[in-house]
Short mmCIF file of C-alpha atoms in Angstrom, two decimals:
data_model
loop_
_atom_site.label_atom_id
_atom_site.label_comp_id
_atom_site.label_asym_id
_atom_site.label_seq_id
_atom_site.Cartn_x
_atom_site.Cartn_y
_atom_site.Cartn_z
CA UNK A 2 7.72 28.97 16.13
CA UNK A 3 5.22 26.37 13.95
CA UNK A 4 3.76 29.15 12.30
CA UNK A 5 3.76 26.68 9.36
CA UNK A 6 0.48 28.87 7.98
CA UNK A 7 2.30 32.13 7.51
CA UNK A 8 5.33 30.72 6.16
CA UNK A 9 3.81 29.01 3.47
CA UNK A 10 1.41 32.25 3.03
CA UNK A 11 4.95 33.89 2.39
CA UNK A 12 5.81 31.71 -0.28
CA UNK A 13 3.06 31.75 -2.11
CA UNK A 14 2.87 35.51 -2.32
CA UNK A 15 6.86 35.16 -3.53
CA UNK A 16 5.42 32.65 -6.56
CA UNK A 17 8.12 30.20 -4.56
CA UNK A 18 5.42 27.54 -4.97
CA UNK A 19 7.70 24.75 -4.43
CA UNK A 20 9.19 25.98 -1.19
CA UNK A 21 5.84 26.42 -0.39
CA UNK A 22 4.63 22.85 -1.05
CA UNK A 23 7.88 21.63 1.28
CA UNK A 24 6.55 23.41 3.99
CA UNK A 25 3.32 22.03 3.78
CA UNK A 26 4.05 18.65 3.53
CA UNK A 27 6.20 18.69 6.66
CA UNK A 28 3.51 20.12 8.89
CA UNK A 29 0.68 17.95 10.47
CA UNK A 30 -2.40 19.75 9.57
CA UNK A 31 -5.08 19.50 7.16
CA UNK A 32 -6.58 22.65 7.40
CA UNK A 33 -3.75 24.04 5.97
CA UNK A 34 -4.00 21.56 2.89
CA UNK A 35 -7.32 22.83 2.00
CA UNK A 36 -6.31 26.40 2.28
CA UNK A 37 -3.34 26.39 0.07
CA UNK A 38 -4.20 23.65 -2.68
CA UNK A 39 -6.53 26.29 -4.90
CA UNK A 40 -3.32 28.11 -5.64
CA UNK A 41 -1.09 25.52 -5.64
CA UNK A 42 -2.69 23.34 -7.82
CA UNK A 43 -3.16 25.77 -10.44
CA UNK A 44 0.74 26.85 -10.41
CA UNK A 45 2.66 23.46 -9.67
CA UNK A 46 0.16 20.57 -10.00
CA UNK A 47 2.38 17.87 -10.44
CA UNK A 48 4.38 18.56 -7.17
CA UNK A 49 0.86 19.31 -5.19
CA UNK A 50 -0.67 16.09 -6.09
CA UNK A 51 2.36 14.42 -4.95
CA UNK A 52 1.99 16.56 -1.37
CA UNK A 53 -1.63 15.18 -1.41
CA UNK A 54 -0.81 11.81 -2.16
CA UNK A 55 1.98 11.67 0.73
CA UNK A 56 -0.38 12.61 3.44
CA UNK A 57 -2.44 9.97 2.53
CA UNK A 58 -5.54 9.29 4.36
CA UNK A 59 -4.77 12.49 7.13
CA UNK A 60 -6.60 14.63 4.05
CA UNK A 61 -10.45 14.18 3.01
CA UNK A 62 -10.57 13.98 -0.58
CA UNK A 63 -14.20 16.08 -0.85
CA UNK A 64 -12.56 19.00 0.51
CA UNK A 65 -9.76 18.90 -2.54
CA UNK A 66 -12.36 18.90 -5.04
CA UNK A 67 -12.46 22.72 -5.27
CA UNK A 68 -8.50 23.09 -6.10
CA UNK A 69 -9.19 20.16 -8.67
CA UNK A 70 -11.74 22.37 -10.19
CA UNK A 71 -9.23 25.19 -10.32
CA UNK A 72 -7.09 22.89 -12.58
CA UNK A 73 -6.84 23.18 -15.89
CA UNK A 74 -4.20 20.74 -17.39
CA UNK A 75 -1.89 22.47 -19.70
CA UNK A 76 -1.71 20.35 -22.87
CA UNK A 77 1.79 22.53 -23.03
CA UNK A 78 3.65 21.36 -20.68
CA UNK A 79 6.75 19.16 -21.91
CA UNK A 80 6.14 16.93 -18.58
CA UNK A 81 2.49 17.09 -18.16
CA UNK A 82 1.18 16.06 -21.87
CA UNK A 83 -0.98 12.91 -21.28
CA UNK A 84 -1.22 13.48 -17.63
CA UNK A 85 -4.32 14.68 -16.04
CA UNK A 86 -3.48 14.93 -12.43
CA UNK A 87 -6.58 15.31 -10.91
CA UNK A 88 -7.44 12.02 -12.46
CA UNK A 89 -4.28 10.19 -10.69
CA UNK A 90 -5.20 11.90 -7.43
CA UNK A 91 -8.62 10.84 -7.58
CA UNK A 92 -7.77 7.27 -8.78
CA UNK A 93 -5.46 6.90 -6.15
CA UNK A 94 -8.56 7.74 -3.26
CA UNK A 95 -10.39 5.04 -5.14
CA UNK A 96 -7.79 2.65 -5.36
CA UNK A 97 -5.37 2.63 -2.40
CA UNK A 98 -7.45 5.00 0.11
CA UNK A 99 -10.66 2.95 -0.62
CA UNK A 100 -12.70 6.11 -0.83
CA UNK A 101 -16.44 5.59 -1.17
CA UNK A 102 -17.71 8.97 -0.99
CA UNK A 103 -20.05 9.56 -4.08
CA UNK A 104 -18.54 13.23 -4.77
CA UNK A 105 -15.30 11.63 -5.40
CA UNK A 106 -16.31 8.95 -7.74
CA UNK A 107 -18.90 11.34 -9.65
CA UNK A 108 -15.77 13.80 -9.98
CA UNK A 109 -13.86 11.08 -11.17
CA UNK A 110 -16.15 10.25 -13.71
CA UNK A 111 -16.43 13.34 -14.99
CA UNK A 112 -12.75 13.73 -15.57
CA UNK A 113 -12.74 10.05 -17.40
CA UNK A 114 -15.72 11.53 -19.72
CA UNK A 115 -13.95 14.58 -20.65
CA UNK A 116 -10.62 13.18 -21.19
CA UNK A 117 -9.14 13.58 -24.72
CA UNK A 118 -7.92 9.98 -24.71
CA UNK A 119 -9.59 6.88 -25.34
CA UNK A 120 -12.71 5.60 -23.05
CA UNK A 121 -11.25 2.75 -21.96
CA UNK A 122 -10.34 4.33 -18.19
CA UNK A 123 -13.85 5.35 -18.15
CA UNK A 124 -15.70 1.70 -19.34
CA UNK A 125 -13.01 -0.09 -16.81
CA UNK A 126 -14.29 2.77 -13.69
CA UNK A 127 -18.65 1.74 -14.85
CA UNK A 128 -17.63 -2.24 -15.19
CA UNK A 129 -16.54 -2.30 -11.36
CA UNK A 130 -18.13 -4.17 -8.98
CA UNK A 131 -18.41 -1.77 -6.77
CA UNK A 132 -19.56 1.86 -7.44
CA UNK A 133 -20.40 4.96 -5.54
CA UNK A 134 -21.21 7.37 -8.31
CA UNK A 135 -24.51 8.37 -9.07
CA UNK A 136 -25.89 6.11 -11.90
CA UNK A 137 -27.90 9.33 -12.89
CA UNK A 138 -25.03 11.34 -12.68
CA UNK A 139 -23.23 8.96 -14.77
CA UNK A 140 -25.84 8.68 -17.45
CA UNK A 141 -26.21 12.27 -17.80
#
């Protein structure tokens, strides 16, 4: 019956966050995206990101921000150890999706500064020619 929203609602509740993310990503809308990425990014990040990254430009990448908050990258996780994935979600709306809203770069930037690793992802996202982020923001 396309009652994509309860179905997925079902799954979550089950913890089947997996099944869950396959029913999202076959259904057309975006609503349900932003509904269900909070608590899917926090339990399978990895996969979500992927889901994200699939529907491409159908999804606006300021209305993700909140389940990228909810992230927290778990420094555990035998896959996920140097990975920060709302860093390659948010690199691939700058990159390949062109993105130019400011929220997304700022957020962005943020990540790059608080990253563990060396700062040479952030100095390579200031030297562009191009920037949206707030050079305040960025200073601060």
């Amino acid at each position: 019956v396309e009652d994509h929203e309860r179905v997925i609602a079902h799954h979550t509740q089950q913890r089947d966050y997996l099944q869950a993310l396959a029913v999202m990503s076959k259904q057309q809308s975006e609503e349900v995206y932003y509904k269900f990425s909070p608590v899917l990014m926090f339990h399978a990040p990895a996969q979500t990101v992927d889901a994200w990254i699939r529907a491409g430009d159908m999804l606006i990448p300021r209305k993700l921000i909140p389940s990228l908050m909810r992230y927290t990258r778990d420094r555990n996780a035998p896959n996920d150890r140097n990975v920060h994935h709302g860093i390659r979600y948010l690199q691939f709306c700058v990159s390949k999706l062109d993105s130019t809203d400011p929220a997304v770069h700022n957020y962005l930037l943020s990540l790059y500064a608080i990253q563990d690793s060396d700062d040479t992802a952030l100095l390579e996202f200031l030297s562009r020619e191009n920037f949206y982020y707030d050079l305040t923001y960025a200073l601060r």
